Coordinates of C-alpha atoms and ligand atoms in Angstrom, one line a residue:
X1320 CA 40.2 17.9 -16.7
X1321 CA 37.9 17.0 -13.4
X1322 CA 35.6 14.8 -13.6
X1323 CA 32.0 15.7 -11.9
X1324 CA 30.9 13.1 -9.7
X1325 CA 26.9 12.6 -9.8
X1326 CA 23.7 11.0 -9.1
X1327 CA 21.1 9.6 -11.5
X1328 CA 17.5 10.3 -9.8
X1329 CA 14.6 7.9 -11.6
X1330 CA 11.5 9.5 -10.9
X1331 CA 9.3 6.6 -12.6
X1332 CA 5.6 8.6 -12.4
X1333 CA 1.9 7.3 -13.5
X1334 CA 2.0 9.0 -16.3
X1335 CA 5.9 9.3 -17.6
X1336 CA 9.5 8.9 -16.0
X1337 CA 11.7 11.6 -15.5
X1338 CA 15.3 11.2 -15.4
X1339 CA 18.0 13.5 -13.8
X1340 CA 21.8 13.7 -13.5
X1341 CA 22.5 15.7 -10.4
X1342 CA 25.8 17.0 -9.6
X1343 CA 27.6 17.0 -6.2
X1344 CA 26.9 20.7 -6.2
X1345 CA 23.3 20.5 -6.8
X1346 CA 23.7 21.2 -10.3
X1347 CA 21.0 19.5 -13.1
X1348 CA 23.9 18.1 -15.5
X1349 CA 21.6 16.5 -17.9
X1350 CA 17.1 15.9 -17.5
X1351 CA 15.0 13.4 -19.4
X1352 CA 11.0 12.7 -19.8
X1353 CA 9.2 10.5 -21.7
X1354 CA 5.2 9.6 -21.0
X1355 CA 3.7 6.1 -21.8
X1356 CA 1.0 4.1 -22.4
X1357 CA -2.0 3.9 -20.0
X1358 CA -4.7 1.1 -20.4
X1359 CA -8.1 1.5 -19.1
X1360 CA -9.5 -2.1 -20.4
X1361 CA -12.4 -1.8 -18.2
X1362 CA -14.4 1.3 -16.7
X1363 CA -12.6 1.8 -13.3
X1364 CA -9.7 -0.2 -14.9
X1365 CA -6.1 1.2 -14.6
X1366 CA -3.1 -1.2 -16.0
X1367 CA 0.6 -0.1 -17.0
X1368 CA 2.9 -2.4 -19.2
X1369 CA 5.5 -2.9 -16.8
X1370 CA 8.2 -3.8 -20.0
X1371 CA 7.2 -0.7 -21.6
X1372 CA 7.6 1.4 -18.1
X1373 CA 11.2 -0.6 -18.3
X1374 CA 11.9 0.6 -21.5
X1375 CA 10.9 4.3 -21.2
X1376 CA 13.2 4.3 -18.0
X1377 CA 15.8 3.3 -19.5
X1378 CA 15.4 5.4 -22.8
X1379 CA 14.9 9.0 -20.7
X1380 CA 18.3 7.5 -18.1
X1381 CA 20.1 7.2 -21.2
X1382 CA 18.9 10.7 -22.4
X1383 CA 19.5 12.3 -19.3
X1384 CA 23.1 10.6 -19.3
X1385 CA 24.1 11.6 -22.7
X1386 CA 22.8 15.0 -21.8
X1387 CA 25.4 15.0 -19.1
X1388 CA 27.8 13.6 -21.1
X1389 CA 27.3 16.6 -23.1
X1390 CA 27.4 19.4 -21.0
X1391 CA 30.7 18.3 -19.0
X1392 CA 32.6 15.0 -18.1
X1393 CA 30.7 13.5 -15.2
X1394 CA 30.8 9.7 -13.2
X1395 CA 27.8 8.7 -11.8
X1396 CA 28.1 7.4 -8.3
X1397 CA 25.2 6.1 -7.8
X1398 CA 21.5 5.4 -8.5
X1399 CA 18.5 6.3 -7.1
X1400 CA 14.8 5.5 -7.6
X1401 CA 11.4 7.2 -7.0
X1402 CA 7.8 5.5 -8.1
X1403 CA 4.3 6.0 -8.1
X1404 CA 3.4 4.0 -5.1
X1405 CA 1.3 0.8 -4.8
X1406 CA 1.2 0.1 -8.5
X1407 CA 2.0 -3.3 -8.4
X1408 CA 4.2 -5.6 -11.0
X1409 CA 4.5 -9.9 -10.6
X1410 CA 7.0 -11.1 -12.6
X1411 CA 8.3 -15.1 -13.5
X1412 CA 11.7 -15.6 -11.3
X1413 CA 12.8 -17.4 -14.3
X1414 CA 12.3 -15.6 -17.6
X1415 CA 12.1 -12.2 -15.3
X1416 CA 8.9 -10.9 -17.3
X1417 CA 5.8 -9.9 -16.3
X1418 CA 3.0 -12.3 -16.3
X1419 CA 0.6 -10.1 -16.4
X1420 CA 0.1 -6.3 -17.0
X1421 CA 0.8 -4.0 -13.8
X1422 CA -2.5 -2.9 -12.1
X1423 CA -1.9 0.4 -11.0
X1424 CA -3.1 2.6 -7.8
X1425 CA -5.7 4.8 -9.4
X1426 CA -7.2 1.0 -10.2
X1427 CA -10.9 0.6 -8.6
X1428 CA -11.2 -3.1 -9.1
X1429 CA -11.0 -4.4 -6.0
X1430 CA -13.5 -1.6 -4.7
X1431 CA -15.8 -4.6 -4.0
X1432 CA -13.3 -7.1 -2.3
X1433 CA -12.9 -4.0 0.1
X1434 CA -17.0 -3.9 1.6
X1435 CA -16.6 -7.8 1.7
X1436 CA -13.3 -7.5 3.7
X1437 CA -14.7 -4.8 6.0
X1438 CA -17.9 -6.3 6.3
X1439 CA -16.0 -9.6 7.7
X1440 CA -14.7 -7.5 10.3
X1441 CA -11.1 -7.4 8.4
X1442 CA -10.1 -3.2 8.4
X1443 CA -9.4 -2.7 12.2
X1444 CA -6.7 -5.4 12.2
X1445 CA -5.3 -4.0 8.5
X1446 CA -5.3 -0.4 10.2
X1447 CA -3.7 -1.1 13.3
X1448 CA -1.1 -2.8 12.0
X1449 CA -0.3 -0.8 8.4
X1450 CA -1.8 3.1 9.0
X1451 CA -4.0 2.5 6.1
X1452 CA -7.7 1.5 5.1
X1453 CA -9.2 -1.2 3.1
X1454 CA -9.3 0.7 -0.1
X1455 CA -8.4 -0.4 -3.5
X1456 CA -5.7 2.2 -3.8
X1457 CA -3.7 0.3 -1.9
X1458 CA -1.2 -2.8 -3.5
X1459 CA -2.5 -5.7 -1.5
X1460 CA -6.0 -6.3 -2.8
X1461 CA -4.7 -6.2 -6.2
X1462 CA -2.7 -9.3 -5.4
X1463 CA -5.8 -10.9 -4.2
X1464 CA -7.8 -10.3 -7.2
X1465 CA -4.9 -11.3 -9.5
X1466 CA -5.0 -14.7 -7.7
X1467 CA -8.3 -15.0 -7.4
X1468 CA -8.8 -14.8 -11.3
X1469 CA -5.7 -16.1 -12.6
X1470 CA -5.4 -19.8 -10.6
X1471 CA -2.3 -20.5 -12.6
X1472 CA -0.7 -17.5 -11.0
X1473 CA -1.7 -18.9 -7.6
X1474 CA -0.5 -21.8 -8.1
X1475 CA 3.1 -20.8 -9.5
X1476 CA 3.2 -17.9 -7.2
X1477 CA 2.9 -20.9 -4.2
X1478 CA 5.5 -23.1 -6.0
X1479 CA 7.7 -19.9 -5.8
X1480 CA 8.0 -19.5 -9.4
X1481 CA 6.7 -15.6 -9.1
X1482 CA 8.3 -12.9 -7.9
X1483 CA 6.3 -9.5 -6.9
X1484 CA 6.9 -5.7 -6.0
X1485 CA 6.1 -2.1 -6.7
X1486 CA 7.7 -0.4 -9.3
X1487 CA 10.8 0.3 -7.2
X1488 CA 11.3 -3.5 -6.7
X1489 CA 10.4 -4.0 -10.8
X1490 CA 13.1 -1.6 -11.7
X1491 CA 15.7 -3.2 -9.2
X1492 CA 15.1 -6.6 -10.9
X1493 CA 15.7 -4.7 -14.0
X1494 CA 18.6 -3.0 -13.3
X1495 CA 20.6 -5.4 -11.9
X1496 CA 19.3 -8.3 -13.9
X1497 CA 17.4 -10.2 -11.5
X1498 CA 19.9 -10.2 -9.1
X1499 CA 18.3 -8.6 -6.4
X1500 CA 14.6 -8.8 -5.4
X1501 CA 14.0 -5.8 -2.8
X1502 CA 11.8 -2.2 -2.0
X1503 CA 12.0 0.1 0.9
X1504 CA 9.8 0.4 3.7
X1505 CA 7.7 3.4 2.7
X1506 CA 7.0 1.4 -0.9
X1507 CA 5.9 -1.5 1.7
X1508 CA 4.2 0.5 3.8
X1509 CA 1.8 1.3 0.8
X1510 CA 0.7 -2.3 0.4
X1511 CA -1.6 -3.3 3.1
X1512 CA 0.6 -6.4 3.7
X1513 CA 3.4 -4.1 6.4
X1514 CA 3.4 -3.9 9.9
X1515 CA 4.2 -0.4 10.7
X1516 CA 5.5 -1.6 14.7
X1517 CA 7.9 -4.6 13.5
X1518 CA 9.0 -2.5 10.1
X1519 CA 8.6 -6.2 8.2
X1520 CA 6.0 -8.0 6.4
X1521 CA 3.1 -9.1 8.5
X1522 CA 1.9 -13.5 7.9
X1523 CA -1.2 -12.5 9.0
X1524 CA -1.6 -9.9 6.5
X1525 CA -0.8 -12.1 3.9
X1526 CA -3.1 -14.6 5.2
X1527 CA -6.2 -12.0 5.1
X1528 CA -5.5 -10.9 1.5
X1529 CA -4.7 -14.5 0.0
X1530 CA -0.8 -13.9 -0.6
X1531 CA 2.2 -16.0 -0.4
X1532 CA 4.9 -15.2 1.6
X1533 CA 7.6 -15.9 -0.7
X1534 CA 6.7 -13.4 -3.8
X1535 CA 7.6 -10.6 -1.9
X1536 CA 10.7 -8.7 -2.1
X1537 CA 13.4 -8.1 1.0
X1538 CA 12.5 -4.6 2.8
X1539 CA 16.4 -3.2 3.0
X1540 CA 16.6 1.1 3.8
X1541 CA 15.9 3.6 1.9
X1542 CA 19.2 4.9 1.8
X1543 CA 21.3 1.8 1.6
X1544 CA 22.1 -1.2 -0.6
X1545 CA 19.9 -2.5 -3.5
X1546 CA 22.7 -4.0 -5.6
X1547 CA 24.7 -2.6 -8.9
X1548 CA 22.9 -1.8 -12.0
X1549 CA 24.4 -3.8 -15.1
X1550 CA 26.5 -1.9 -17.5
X1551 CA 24.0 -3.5 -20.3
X1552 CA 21.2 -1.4 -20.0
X1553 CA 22.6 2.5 -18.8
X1554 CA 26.1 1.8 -20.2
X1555 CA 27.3 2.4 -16.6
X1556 CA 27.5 0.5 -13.7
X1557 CA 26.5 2.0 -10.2
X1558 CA 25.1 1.0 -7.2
X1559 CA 21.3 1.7 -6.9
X1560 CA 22.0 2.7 -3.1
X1561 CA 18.2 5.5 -2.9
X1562 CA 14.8 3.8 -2.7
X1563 CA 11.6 5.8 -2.0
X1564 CA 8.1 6.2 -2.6
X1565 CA 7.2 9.7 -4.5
X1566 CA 5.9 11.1 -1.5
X1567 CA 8.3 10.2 0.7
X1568 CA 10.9 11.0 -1.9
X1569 CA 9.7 14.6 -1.6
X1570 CA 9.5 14.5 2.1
X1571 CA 13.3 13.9 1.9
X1572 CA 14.6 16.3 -0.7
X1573 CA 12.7 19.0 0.7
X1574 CA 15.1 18.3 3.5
X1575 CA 11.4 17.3 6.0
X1576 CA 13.5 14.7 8.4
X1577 CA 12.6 15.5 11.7
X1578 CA 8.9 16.0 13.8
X1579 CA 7.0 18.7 12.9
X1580 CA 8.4 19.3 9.7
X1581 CA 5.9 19.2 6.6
X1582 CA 5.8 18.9 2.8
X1583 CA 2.7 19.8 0.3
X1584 CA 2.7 18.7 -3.2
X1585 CA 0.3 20.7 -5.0
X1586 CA -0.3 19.2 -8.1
X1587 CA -3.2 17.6 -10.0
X1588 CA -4.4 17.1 -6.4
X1589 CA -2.6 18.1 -3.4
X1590 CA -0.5 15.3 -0.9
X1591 CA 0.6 17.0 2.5
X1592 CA 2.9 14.7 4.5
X1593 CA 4.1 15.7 8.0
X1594 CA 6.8 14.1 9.8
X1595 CA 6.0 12.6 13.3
X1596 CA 9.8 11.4 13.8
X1597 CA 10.4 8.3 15.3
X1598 CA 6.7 8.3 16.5
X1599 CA 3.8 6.0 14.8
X1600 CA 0.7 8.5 15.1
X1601 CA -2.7 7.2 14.4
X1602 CA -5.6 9.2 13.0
X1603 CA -8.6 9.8 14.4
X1604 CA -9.3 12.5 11.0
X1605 CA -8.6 10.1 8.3
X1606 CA -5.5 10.4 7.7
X1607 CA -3.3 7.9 6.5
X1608 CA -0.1 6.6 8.8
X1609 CA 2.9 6.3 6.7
X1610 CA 6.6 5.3 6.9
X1611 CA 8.8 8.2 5.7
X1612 CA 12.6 8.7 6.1
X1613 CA 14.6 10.5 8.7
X1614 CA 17.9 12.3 7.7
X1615 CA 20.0 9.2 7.1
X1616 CA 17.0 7.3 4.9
X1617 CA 16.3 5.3 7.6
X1618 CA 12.6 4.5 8.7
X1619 CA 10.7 7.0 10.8
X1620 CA 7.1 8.0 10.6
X1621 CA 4.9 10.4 8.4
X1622 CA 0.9 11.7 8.3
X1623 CA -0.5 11.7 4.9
X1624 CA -3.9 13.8 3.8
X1625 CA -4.7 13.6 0.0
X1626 CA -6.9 16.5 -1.7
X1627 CA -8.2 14.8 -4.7
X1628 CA -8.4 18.3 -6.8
X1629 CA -6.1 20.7 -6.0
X1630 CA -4.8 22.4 -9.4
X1631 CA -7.4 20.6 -11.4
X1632 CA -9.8 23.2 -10.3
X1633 CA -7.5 25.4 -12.5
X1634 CA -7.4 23.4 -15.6
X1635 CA -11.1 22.9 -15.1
X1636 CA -12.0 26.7 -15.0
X1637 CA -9.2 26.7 -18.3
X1638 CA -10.4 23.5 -20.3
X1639 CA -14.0 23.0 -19.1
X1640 CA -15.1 26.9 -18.9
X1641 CA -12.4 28.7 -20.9
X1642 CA -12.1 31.0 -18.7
X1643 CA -8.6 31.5 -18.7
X1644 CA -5.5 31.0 -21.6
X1645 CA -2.8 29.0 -19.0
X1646 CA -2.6 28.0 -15.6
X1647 CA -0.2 30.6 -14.9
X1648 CA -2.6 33.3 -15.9
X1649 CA -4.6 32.6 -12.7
X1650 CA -2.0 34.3 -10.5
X1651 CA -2.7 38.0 -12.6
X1652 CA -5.9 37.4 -12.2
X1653 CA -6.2 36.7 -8.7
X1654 CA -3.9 39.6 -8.0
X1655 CA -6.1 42.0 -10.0
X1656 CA -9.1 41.4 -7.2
X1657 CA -8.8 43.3 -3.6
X1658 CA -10.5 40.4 -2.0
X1659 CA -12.8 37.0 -2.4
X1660 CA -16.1 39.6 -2.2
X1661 CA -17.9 36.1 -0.7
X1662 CA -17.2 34.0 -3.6
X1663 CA -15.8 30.4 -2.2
X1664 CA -15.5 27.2 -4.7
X1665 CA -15.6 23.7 -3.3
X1666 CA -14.1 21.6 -5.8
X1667 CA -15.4 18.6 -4.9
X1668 CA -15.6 16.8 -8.0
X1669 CA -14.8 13.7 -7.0
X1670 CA -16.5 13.5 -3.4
X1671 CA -14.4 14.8 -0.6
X1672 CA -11.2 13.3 1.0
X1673 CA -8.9 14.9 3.8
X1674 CA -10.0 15.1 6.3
X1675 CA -13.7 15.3 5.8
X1676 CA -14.0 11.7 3.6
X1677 CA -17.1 12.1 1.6
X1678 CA -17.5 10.7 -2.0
X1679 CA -20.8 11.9 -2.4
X1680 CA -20.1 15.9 -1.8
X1681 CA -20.4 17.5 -5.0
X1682 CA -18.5 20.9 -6.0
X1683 CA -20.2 23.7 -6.0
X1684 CA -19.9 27.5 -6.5
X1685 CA -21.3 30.1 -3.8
X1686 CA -22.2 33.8 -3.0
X1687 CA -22.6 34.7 -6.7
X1688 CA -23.7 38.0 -7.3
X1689 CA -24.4 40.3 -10.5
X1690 CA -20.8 41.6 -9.9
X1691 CA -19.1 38.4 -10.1
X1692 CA -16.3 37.8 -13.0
X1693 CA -14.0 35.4 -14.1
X1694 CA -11.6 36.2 -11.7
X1695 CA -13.5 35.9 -8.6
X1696 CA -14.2 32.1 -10.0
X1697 CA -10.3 32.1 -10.7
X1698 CA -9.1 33.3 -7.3
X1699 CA -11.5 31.1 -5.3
X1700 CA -10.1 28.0 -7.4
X1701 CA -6.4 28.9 -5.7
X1702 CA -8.0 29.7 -2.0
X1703 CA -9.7 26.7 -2.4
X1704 CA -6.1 24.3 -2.1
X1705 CA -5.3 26.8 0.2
X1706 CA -8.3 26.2 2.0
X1707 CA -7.9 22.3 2.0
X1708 CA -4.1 22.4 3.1
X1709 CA -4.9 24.4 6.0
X1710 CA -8.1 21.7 6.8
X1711 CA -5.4 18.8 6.4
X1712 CA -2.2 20.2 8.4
X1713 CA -4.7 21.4 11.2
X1714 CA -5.8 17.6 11.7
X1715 CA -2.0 16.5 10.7
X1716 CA -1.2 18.4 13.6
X1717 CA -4.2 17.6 16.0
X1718 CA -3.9 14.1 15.9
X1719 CA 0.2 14.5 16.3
X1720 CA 0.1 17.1 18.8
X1721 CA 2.9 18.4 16.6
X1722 CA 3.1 22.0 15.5
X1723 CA 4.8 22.8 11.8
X1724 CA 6.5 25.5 12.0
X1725 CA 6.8 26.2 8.4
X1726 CA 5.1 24.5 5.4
X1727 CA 7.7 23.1 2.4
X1728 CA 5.6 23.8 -0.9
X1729 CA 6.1 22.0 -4.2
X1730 CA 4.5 20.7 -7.8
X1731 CA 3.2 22.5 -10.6
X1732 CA 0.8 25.2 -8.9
X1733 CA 3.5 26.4 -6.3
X1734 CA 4.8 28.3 -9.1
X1735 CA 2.1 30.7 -8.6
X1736 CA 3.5 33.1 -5.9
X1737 CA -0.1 34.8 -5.0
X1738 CA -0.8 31.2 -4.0
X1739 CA 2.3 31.0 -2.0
X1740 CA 1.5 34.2 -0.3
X1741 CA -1.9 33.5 0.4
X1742 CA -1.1 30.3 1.7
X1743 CA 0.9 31.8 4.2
X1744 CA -1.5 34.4 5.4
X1745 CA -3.9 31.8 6.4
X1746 CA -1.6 29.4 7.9
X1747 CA -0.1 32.0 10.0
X1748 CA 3.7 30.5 8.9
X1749 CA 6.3 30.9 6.5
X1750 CA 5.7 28.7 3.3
X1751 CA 9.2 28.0 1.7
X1752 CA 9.9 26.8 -2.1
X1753 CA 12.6 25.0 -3.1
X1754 CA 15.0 26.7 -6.1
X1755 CA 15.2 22.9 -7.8
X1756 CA 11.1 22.1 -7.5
X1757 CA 11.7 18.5 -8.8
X1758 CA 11.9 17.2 -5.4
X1759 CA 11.1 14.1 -5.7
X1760 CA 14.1 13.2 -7.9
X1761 CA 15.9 15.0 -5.3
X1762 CA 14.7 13.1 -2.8
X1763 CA 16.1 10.0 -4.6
X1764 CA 18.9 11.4 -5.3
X1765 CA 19.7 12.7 -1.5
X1766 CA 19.0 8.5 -0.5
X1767 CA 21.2 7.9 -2.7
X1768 CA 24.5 10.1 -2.9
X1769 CA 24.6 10.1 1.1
X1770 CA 24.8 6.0 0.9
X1771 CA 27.5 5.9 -1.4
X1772 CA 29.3 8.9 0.3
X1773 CA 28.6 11.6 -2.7
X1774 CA 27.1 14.2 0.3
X1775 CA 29.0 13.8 3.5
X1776 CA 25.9 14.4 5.8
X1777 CA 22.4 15.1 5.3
X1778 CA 23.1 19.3 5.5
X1779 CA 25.4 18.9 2.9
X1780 CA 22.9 17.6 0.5
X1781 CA 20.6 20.3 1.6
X1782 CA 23.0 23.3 0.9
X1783 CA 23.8 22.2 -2.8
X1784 CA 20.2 22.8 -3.3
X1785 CA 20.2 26.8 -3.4
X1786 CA 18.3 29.1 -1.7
X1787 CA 14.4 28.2 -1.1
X1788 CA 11.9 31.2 -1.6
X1789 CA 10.0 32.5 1.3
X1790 CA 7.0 33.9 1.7
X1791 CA 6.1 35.2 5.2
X1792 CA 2.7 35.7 6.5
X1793 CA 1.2 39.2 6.4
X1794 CA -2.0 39.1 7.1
X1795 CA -4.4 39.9 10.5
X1796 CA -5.5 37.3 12.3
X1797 CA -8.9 38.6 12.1
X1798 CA -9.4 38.4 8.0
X1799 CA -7.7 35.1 8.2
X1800 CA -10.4 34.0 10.5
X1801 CA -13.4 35.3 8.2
X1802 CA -12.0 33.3 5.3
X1803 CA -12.1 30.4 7.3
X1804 CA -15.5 31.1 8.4
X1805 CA -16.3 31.2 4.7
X1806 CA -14.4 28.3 3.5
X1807 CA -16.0 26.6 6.3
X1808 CA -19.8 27.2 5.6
X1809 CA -19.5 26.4 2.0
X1810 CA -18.1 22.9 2.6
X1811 CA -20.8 22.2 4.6
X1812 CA -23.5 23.6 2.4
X1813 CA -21.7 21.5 -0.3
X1814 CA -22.1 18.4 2.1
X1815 CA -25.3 19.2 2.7
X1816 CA -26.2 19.2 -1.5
X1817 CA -25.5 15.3 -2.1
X1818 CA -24.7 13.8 -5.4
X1819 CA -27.7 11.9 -6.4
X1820 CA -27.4 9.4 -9.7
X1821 CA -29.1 9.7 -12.7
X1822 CA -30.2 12.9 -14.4
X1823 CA -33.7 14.9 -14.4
Ligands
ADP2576 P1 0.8 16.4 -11.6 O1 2.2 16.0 -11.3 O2 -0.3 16.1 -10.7 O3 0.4 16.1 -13.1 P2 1.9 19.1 -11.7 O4 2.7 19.2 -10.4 O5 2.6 19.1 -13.0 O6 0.8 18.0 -11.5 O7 1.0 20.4 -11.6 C1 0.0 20.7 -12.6 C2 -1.3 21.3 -12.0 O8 -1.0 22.5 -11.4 C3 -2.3 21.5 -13.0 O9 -3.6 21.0 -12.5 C4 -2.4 23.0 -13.2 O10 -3.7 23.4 -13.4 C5 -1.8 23.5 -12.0 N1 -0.9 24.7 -12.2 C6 0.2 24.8 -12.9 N2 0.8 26.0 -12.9 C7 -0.1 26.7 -12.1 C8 -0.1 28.1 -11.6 N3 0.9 28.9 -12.0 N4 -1.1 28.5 -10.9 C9 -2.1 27.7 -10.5 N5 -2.1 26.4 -10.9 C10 -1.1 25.9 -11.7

């Protein structure tokens, strides 16, 4: 009997882990998730237990592998590993545990190290060099403020006692049993402590944010050589040879490896990456400058615009209004109107980012009229993400020069094929969906198999993945253009309303 050779894709997310076995053909052979445990010990507080992330990881990989195991005789050749990015993990070189719990990126406590940094004139130097903004999302500020209040870990993290890394580099130390200490260059692009021009950790970085040199991990490819996992743990031994943030992960698996060629995640919020190639592009529409992957999972560059509420506007209008049973319900719904009849929803719940960058816009509901029903509410929740993605590739490509020629659609609310349709309409450009939508796995995966040889080139990888969907534009130019017109005025008139604290 053959045996199947495989990949097993980690996908280790903020609020569970998925794990997959993926076949040389593409096939799923065997799919694990588990969630765990999120601590919020302060308002604005986010922390992870970085042994419990450990064990859940290894828990859903076994899972996933006996699910395999099941299904037909399979040999995993390899590992690879996708994270939430900039969640950050320091661990005791020794012992190899944590010393403290992870602080993870949704974390806001550093929001006030930030003004201080900028106000001493810090961002311009942290931007030019790393594509990002002084902003507590971001790893390096936790370090500070873990040093900062823990002198002990200052002290043994100078005596190079501590080890640190993002979850990539936490699950590497796992895996192979503290044998190797490494991430990938777009998991250290996310930290504020990268220099996007030398591709290597940046002294005067560290100097700004208070940390020492010698806790970080190597930066080795994203496709390429982070050590052999230990039989002890999975029960097999492989090389973990794929390394990549989510978003990057995605970027990959949805097969975006050259200019031009874009991803969109749309999720709880949306993530739109677009490839710039070899080519470091800065933003003048506040958008973040990221290291992605090119075919072979080595470093090339990427544009990244965040909507904070993309399909949360659905689950709001479900959970918060009741005005509809399941997500998936929106699409009939949607459907069952002719058009918007004026009704545009700015969900701007949490201020405003891509590429406007407002935390004190508001969402708001306009041109109401006695006709109004649920569904108008319903349909102007999806146009809304469509709305936003259009905003955020427009500046992706204004500040690139770069022109995508198709838009690569994935997460939960790409399911819903009005969306998809609609999305193309506006953008003028087919809008293609993957048949396996857990691309970030994928992603991993891809790193991965081509390192250790499982997909002879990059297109190979690409064609075990099926057929994608397409959805091809269909509308006039002219209705495209009054919807943006629409879209447009009711940002601004939700600008213009400005959240104010307190009640009345
Ligand atoms: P995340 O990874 O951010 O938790 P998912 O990729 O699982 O999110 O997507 C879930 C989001 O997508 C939810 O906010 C949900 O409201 C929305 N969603 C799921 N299915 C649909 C659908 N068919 N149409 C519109 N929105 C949807």
């Amino acid at each position: 009997m053959s045996v199947t050779p495989s990949i097993l894709a980690l996908d280790q997310g903020t609020t569970g882990t998925t794990a997959l076995v993926i076949a040389h053909d593409g096939r799923i052979l065997g799919r694990d998730y588990s969630e765990f445990t999120q601590h919020f010990p302060r308002p604005g507080w986010v922390e992870h237990d970085a042994e419990e992330i450990r064990d859940v990881t290894i828990r859903v990989a076994r899972g996933a592998l006996e699910a395999a195991r099941n299904r037909e005789p399979h040999r995993v050749e390899g590992i690879g590993i996708t994270n939430q990015r900039e969640t950050i993990v320091l661990w005791d070189r020794e012992t190899g545990r944590p010393v403290h719990r992870a602080i993870v990126w949704q974390d806001r406590r550093t929001a006030e190290l930030c003004r201080t940094l900028r106000a001493q004139g810090k961002e311009e130097e942290v931007k030019r060099r790393t594509g990002l903004l002084l902003d507590p999302y971001f790893s390096g500020t936790k370090l500070t403020w873990l040093f900062r209040h823990r002198p002990d870990l200052a002290r043994r993290a100078e005596a190079g006692e501590l080890a640190c890394g993002t979850i990539d580099s936490w699950l590497i130390h796992v895996l192979t049993r503290g044998q190797v200490h490494a991430t990938d260059p777009t998991n250290a692009s996310r930290t504020l402590l990268y220099d996007l021009e030398s591709g290597g950790w940046r002294s005067e970085l560290a100097d700004i944010l208070e940390v020492p040199a010698g806790i970080l991990p190597e930066v080795r490819p994203s496709s390429g050589d982070f050590g052999v996992s230990q039989g002890h743990y999975l029960g097999v031994e492989a090389p973990i040879a794929g390394v990549a943030g989510d978003q990057q992960a995605a970027l990959y698996g949805q097969g975006c490896w050259t200019a031009g060629s874009a991803k969109n995640t749309y999720g709880t919020g949306a993530f739109l990456l677009l490839h710039t190639g070899e080519e470091i592009v800065r933003s003048q529409h506040g958008l973040l400058t990221t290291v992605a992957c090119d075919a072979r999972g080595q470093p090339a560059f990427a544009l990244e615009g965040s909507i904070f509420i993309a399909g949360a506007a659905i689950q709001w209008l479900r959970d918060g209004l009741g005005l509809l049973e399941s997500a998936p319900d929106s699409e009939a719904m949607a459907r069952s109107l002719e058009g918007n009849d004026g009704v545009y929803f700015v969900p701007a719940f949490v201020g405003l980012g891509a590429p406007h960058w407002d935390p004190d816009a508001r969402g708001a509901i306009f041109g109401l009229t006695r006709g109004t029903r649920d569904a108008h509410l319903v349909r102007a929740a999806l146009e809304a993400m469509a709305y936003g993605t259009e905003e955020v590739l427009r500046a992706q490509e204004a500040d690139s020069g770069v022109r995508a020629p198709e838009l690569r659609v994935d997460g939960g609310a790409a399911d819903n094929d009005w969306l998809m349709q609609f999305q193309a309409d506006l953008l003028g450009i087919p809008v293609q969906r993957p048949a396996v939508v857990e691309t970030t796995a994928l992603g991993a995966a891809g790193l991965a198999g081509l390192q250790v040889g499982l997909w002879q080139s990059p297109q190979d990888f690409l064609q075990a993945q099926g057929e994608a969907r397409v959805f091809n534009p269909q509308s006039e130019v002219d209705h495209r253009e009054r919807l943006r017109v629409g879209w447009k005025r009711a940002v601004e008139a939700a600008r213009s309303f400005r959240a104010e604290s307190g009640n009345h």
